[in-house]
Each structure stands twice: as structure tokens, then as C-alpha cells.
XYZ file of C-alpha atoms in Angstrom:
112
model
C -18.103 46.462 17.634
C -18.590 43.163 19.292
C -16.611 40.086 18.267
C -17.279 36.663 19.523
C -14.403 34.230 19.581
C -15.142 30.609 19.111
C -13.004 28.015 20.670
C -11.629 25.947 17.827
C -10.307 22.477 18.370
C -8.081 20.824 15.874
C -7.363 17.144 15.661
C -3.979 16.073 16.868
C -1.621 15.961 13.912
C -0.848 12.418 12.873
C 1.981 10.800 11.000
C 2.140 11.096 7.232
C 3.766 8.143 5.475
C 4.532 7.579 1.803
C 5.544 4.088 0.736
C 7.274 3.824 -2.630
C 8.016 0.348 -3.980
C 10.672 0.058 -6.678
C 8.949 -2.080 -9.297
C 11.969 -1.997 -11.600
C 14.169 -4.199 -9.452
C 11.749 -6.062 -7.180
C 11.352 -9.824 -7.457
C 8.055 -11.582 -6.832
C 9.274 -12.832 -3.438
C 10.370 -9.342 -2.445
C 7.057 -7.828 -3.515
C 5.096 -10.447 -1.547
C 7.211 -9.674 1.532
C 6.815 -5.910 1.037
C 3.048 -6.352 0.732
C 2.991 -8.164 4.093
C 4.990 -5.369 5.682
C 2.614 -2.744 4.275
C -0.388 -4.658 5.616
C 1.331 -4.675 9.022
C 1.986 -0.914 8.846
C -1.615 -0.191 7.858
C -2.727 -2.066 10.970
C -0.608 0.295 13.079
C -2.134 3.516 11.734
C -3.377 5.703 14.535
C -6.017 8.422 14.623
C -5.017 11.234 12.291
C -2.350 9.154 10.509
C -2.347 9.167 6.730
C -0.571 6.865 4.296
C -0.023 6.701 0.540
C 1.277 3.761 -1.503
C 3.114 4.258 -4.790
C 4.989 1.945 -7.168
C 7.808 3.157 -9.358
C 7.829 1.229 -12.640
C 8.252 3.057 -15.952
C 6.788 6.052 -14.132
C 4.958 6.488 -10.865
C 1.797 4.444 -10.261
C -0.519 5.602 -7.497
C -1.750 2.472 -5.752
C -3.515 4.581 -3.121
C -3.128 8.290 -2.521
C -3.029 9.713 0.994
C -5.801 8.484 3.235
C -6.371 7.442 6.817
C -8.903 4.793 5.770
C -7.340 1.448 6.707
C -9.854 -0.597 4.727
C -9.182 1.398 1.576
C -5.410 1.039 1.985
C -5.683 -2.720 2.539
C -8.017 -3.150 -0.417
C -5.696 -1.135 -2.663
C -2.471 -2.963 -1.802
C -4.040 -6.419 -2.018
C -5.672 -5.633 -5.383
C -2.546 -4.147 -6.972
C -0.752 -6.405 -9.453
C 2.703 -5.183 -10.441
C 3.039 -5.235 -14.255
C 6.758 -6.098 -14.226
C 6.123 -9.270 -12.261
C 3.005 -10.347 -14.119
C 4.370 -9.895 -17.642
C 8.092 -10.552 -17.357
C 7.963 -13.479 -14.969
C 4.942 -15.238 -16.461
C 2.470 -14.564 -13.642
C -0.362 -13.482 -15.899
C -1.763 -13.672 -19.387
C -1.663 -17.016 -21.165
C 1.355 -18.291 -19.259
C -0.217 -19.103 -15.900
C 2.202 -20.453 -13.381
C 1.933 -21.268 -9.732
C 4.041 -19.142 -7.434
C 6.989 -20.866 -5.798
C 6.120 -22.693 -2.567
C 7.975 -20.081 -0.540
C 5.606 -17.415 -1.887
C 2.278 -19.210 -1.527
C 1.996 -18.539 2.197
C 3.120 -14.927 1.818
C 0.649 -14.249 -0.978
C -2.223 -15.874 0.833
C -1.454 -14.021 4.052
C -1.033 -10.682 2.327
C -4.303 -11.005 0.474
C -6.372 -11.912 3.547
């Protein structure tokens, strides 16, 4: 019998990161700051790195499951609206309110 061996190359293993935000006890300011930090971390992903973003609020919400796609991670975290902050603090629905001045810059930066 003749066997031919192929030389297999595997990608270098990357880092695997799971980010879990506690939506039960996070204020709007804290969430805006956390969003900025996540955007910063996404920018530091290297080849082979994978990241997932979850929010814990009355169960586990998957904002973005594991991926190495930076654009998808950024799109997911900027699009996510935490229900505890939108309903309880009057950030959505019929009670529209402007975020505090301290948050305006953070929100704008995180969403760009």
C-alpha cells in the first residue's frame, strides 16, 4: 500500500473572548462607557481572534455570538439597545428624553 501524506497547515490559534454585560445593575452612563470599551477591544482583535458579546438581563441575550468579523461585532454592539435602560429610565417609547450631557459624547462616539 502506498500512502501519501499531505502537509497540513493550521492557522495560529487566536484569543477567544466572551464579554458579558450585567444589564440588571448597569446604569445608562455605565453602559455607554462599556460600549466604548468594547468598541476599543474589537479594534484590537488580531488574526484568528474571536469575540462574543452577551447581556444578562432577565436571561441571557446574545448580542453577537462568536466571530472574528470586526464589522459584524461593531454593528451588533452599536445596534443593541438594552431593555432595562430604555424602559425603566425613559429612553424609549412615548417618553423620549435626551441623554445627560455627560453621555452625549460617549453615545455619539460609541455609535460611530
